[in-house]
PDB file of C-alpha atoms in Angstrom:
ATOM      1  CA  MET A  29     -13.615  -0.931  -7.304  1.00  0.00           C
ATOM      2  CA  PRO A  30     -10.196  -2.230  -8.210  1.00  0.00           C
ATOM      3  CA  LYS A  31      -7.267  -0.860  -6.200  1.00  0.00           C
ATOM      4  CA  THR A  32      -4.742   0.863  -8.131  1.00  0.00           C
ATOM      5  CA  SER A  33      -1.889  -0.793  -6.275  1.00  0.00           C
ATOM      6  CA  THR A  34      -3.152  -4.387  -6.926  1.00  0.00           C
ATOM      7  CA  GLY A  35      -5.429  -4.171 -10.020  1.00  0.00           C
ATOM      8  CA  GLU A  36      -7.980  -6.245  -8.355  1.00  0.00           C
ATOM      9  CA  THR A  37     -10.940  -5.914  -5.984  1.00  0.00           C
ATOM     10  CA  PRO A  38     -10.459  -6.811  -2.457  1.00  0.00           C
ATOM     11  CA  TYR A  39     -13.541  -9.119  -2.778  1.00  0.00           C
ATOM     12  CA  SER A  40     -11.940 -10.978  -5.799  1.00  0.00           C
ATOM     13  CA  LEU A  41      -8.695 -11.550  -3.982  1.00  0.00           C
ATOM     14  CA  VAL A  42     -10.524 -13.097  -1.234  1.00  0.00           C
ATOM     15  CA  TYR A  43     -13.187 -15.123  -2.950  1.00  0.00           C
ATOM     16  CA  GLY A  44     -11.792 -15.594  -6.344  1.00  0.00           C
ATOM     17  CA  THR A  45     -14.901 -13.886  -7.994  1.00  0.00           C
ATOM     18  CA  ASP A  46     -16.195 -10.355  -8.663  1.00  0.00           C
ATOM     19  CA  ALA A  47     -19.145  -9.272  -6.320  1.00  0.00           C
ATOM     20  CA  VAL A  48     -22.449  -8.801  -8.276  1.00  0.00           C
ATOM     21  CA  ILE A  49     -25.239  -6.670  -7.207  1.00  0.00           C
ATOM     22  CA  PRO A  50     -28.570  -8.705  -7.267  1.00  0.00           C
ATOM     23  CA  ILE A  51     -30.258  -6.197  -9.575  1.00  0.00           C
ATOM     24  CA  LYS A  52     -27.574  -6.909 -12.178  1.00  0.00           C
ATOM     25  CA  VAL A  53     -28.254 -10.666 -11.967  1.00  0.00           C
ATOM     26  CA  LYS A  54     -31.996 -10.146 -12.704  1.00  0.00           C
ATOM     27  CA  GLU A  55     -31.310  -7.956 -15.839  1.00  0.00           C
ATOM     28  CA  PRO A  56     -30.997  -9.805 -19.029  1.00  0.00           C
ATOM     29  CA  ASN A  57     -27.222  -9.938 -19.693  1.00  0.00           C
ATOM     30  CA  LEU A  58     -25.060 -12.239 -21.769  1.00  0.00           C
ATOM     31  CA  ARG A  59     -22.607 -12.622 -18.789  1.00  0.00           C
ATOM     32  CA  TYR A  60     -25.342 -14.119 -16.726  1.00  0.00           C
ATOM     33  CA  SER A  61     -27.875 -15.608 -19.126  1.00  0.00           C
ATOM     34  CA  ASN A  62     -25.456 -18.103 -20.626  1.00  0.00           C
ATOM     35  CA  GLU A  63     -24.483 -19.515 -17.201  1.00  0.00           C
ATOM     36  CA  SER A  64     -26.550 -22.714 -16.058  1.00  0.00           C
ATOM     37  CA  GLY A  65     -26.258 -24.761 -12.731  1.00  0.00           C
ATOM     38  CA  PRO A  66     -23.432 -27.251 -13.631  1.00  0.00           C
ATOM     39  CA  ARG A  67     -21.728 -24.781 -15.778  1.00  0.00           C
ATOM     40  CA  ASN A  68     -21.658 -22.103 -13.248  1.00  0.00           C
ATOM     41  CA  ASP A  69     -20.313 -24.623 -10.683  1.00  0.00           C
ATOM     42  CA  GLU A  70     -17.517 -25.357 -13.052  1.00  0.00           C
ATOM     43  CA  SER A  71     -16.638 -21.829 -13.710  1.00  0.00           C
ATOM     44  CA  ILE A  72     -16.619 -21.072  -9.914  1.00  0.00           C
ATOM     45  CA  LEU A  73     -14.292 -23.929  -9.224  1.00  0.00           C
ATOM     46  CA  GLN A  74     -12.064 -22.741 -11.874  1.00  0.00           C
ATOM     47  CA  ASP A  75     -11.978 -19.244 -10.453  1.00  0.00           C
ATOM     48  CA  LEU A  76     -11.019 -20.692  -7.041  1.00  0.00           C
ATOM     49  CA  ASP A  77      -8.188 -22.573  -8.619  1.00  0.00           C
ATOM     50  CA  GLU A  78      -6.860 -19.397 -10.183  1.00  0.00           C
ATOM     51  CA  VAL A  79      -7.373 -17.122  -6.988  1.00  0.00           C
ATOM     52  CA  GLU A  80      -3.861 -17.978  -5.684  1.00  0.00           C
ATOM     53  CA  GLU A  81      -2.310 -16.944  -8.978  1.00  0.00           C
ATOM     54  CA  ARG A  82      -4.341 -13.690  -8.869  1.00  0.00           C
ATOM     55  CA  ARG A  83      -3.027 -13.053  -5.404  1.00  0.00           C
ATOM     56  CA  ASP A  84       0.565 -13.566  -6.256  1.00  0.00           C
ATOM     57  CA  MET A  85       0.039 -11.274  -9.307  1.00  0.00           C
ATOM     58  CA  ALA A  86      -1.477  -8.476  -7.261  1.00  0.00           C
ATOM     59  CA  HIS A  87       1.237  -8.687  -4.688  1.00  0.00           C
ATOM     60  CA  VAL A  88       3.835  -8.427  -7.546  1.00  0.00           C
ATOM     61  CA  ARG A  89       2.046  -5.267  -8.797  1.00  0.00           C
ATOM     62  CA  LYS A  90       1.706  -3.934  -5.219  1.00  0.00           C
ATOM     63  CA  ILE A  91       5.539  -4.333  -4.768  1.00  0.00           C
ATOM     64  CA  ALA A  92       6.268  -2.889  -8.167  1.00  0.00           C
ATOM     65  CA  GLN A  93       4.230   0.351  -7.321  1.00  0.00           C
ATOM     66  CA  LYS A  94       6.048   0.610  -3.873  1.00  0.00           C
ATOM     67  CA  GLN A  95       9.423   0.405  -5.781  1.00  0.00           C
ATOM     68  CA  GLN A  96       8.283   3.040  -8.321  1.00  0.00           C
ATOM     69  CA  ALA A  97       7.277   5.383  -5.415  1.00  0.00           C
ATOM     70  CA  GLU A  98      10.531   4.764  -3.769  1.00  0.00           C
ATOM     71  CA  ARG A  99      12.510   5.645  -6.941  1.00  0.00           C
ATOM     72  CA  TYR A 100      10.508   8.863  -7.397  1.00  0.00           C
ATOM     73  CA  TYR A 101      11.126   9.915  -3.786  1.00  0.00           C
ATOM     74  CA  ASN A 102      14.757   8.987  -3.859  1.00  0.00           C
ATOM     75  CA  LYS A 103      15.351  10.942  -7.021  1.00  0.00           C
ATOM     76  CA  LYS A 104      14.223  14.199  -5.520  1.00  0.00           C
ATOM     77  CA  ALA A 105      15.630  13.591  -2.028  1.00  0.00           C
ATOM     78  CA  LYS A 106      19.036  15.334  -1.306  1.00  0.00           C
ATOM     79  CA  VAL A 107      21.513  13.265   0.566  1.00  0.00           C
ATOM     80  CA  ARG A 108      23.573  15.251   3.052  1.00  0.00           C
ATOM     81  CA  PRO A 109      26.163  13.193   4.992  1.00  0.00           C
ATOM     82  CA  LEU A 110      26.627  14.139   8.568  1.00  0.00           C
ATOM     83  CA  ARG A 111      30.028  14.424  10.214  1.00  0.00           C
ATOM     84  CA  VAL A 112      31.345  14.495  13.614  1.00  0.00           C
ATOM     85  CA  TRP A 113      30.827  17.683  15.493  1.00  0.00           C
ATOM     86  CA  ASP A 114      27.844  18.628  13.272  1.00  0.00           C
ATOM     87  CA  TYR A 115      24.664  19.949  15.004  1.00  0.00           C
ATOM     88  CA  VAL A 116      21.344  18.164  14.432  1.00  0.00           C
ATOM     89  CA  LEU A 117      17.785  18.579  15.519  1.00  0.00           C
ATOM     90  CA  LYS A 118      15.819  15.602  16.510  1.00  0.00           C
ATOM     91  CA  ALA A 119      12.035  15.485  15.763  1.00  0.00           C
ATOM     92  CA  LYS A 120       9.676  14.974  18.641  1.00  0.00           C
ATOM     93  CA  THR A 121       7.106  12.265  18.552  1.00  0.00           C
ATOM     94  CA  GLN A 122       3.475  12.458  20.042  1.00  0.00           C
ATOM     95  CA  THR A 123       4.864  10.517  23.051  1.00  0.00           C
ATOM     96  CA  THR A 124       7.667  12.964  23.804  1.00  0.00           C
ATOM     97  CA  LYS A 125       5.536  16.099  23.226  1.00  0.00           C
ATOM     98  CA  ASP A 126       4.389  17.856  26.339  1.00  0.00           C
ATOM     99  CA  PRO A 127       0.516  17.788  26.259  1.00  0.00           C
ATOM    100  CA  ASN A 128       0.359  21.135  28.100  1.00  0.00           C
ATOM    101  CA  GLU A 129       2.148  22.921  25.266  1.00  0.00           C
ATOM    102  CA  GLY A 130      -0.607  22.207  22.895  1.00  0.00           C
ATOM    103  CA  LYS A 131      -0.140  22.788  19.058  1.00  0.00           C
ATOM    104  CA  LEU A 132       2.153  25.925  19.595  1.00  0.00           C
ATOM    105  CA  GLY A 133       4.732  23.907  21.324  1.00  0.00           C
ATOM    106  CA  THR A 134       8.164  22.939  19.664  1.00  0.00           C
ATOM    107  CA  ASN A 135       8.265  20.301  17.219  1.00  0.00           C
ATOM    108  CA  TRP A 136      12.091  19.507  17.586  1.00  0.00           C
ATOM    109  CA  ASP A 137      14.521  18.526  20.387  1.00  0.00           C
ATOM    110  CA  GLY A 138      18.253  19.851  20.340  1.00  0.00           C
ATOM    111  CA  PRO A 139      20.376  20.835  19.020  1.00  0.00           C
ATOM    112  CA  TYR A 140      22.521  17.857  19.562  1.00  0.00           C
ATOM    113  CA  LYS A 141      26.106  17.564  18.709  1.00  0.00           C
ATOM    114  CA  ILE A 142      27.500  14.447  16.689  1.00  0.00           C
ATOM    115  CA  THR A 143      30.333  12.789  18.682  1.00  0.00           C
ATOM    116  CA  ALA A 144      30.732   9.567  16.781  1.00  0.00           C
ATOM    117  CA  ALA A 145      30.011   8.395  13.195  1.00  0.00           C
ATOM    118  CA  THR A 146      28.613   4.952  12.357  1.00  0.00           C
ATOM    119  CA  ASN A 147      27.450   3.254   9.142  1.00  0.00           C
ATOM    120  CA  LYS A 148      24.052   4.695   7.654  1.00  0.00           C
TER     121      LYS A 148
END
């Protein structure tokens, strides 16, 4: 199935062609009945020549989707500037959590007081 982020299947990005189930090849179909030996080889070589372009276009679509998700997130995020002497909490990570506390343990460290301000 084509991925929504790239618009291509992973198989086609690697090998340059779509994967075909052997049962579909045996069924009479215009796509496969018109292909002969030399003509099939030419189309495979042409697909291999175009695979780099398809990869580049998939990369561009993937970056565009990430930027769209970032814009959507940033539109809803509320920026709150922190100043000196404000109190903040620091989130605990899996490595800093005490394994003996279990899932009912605290998720935050702190409060900490901001003593100096830096950019971003």
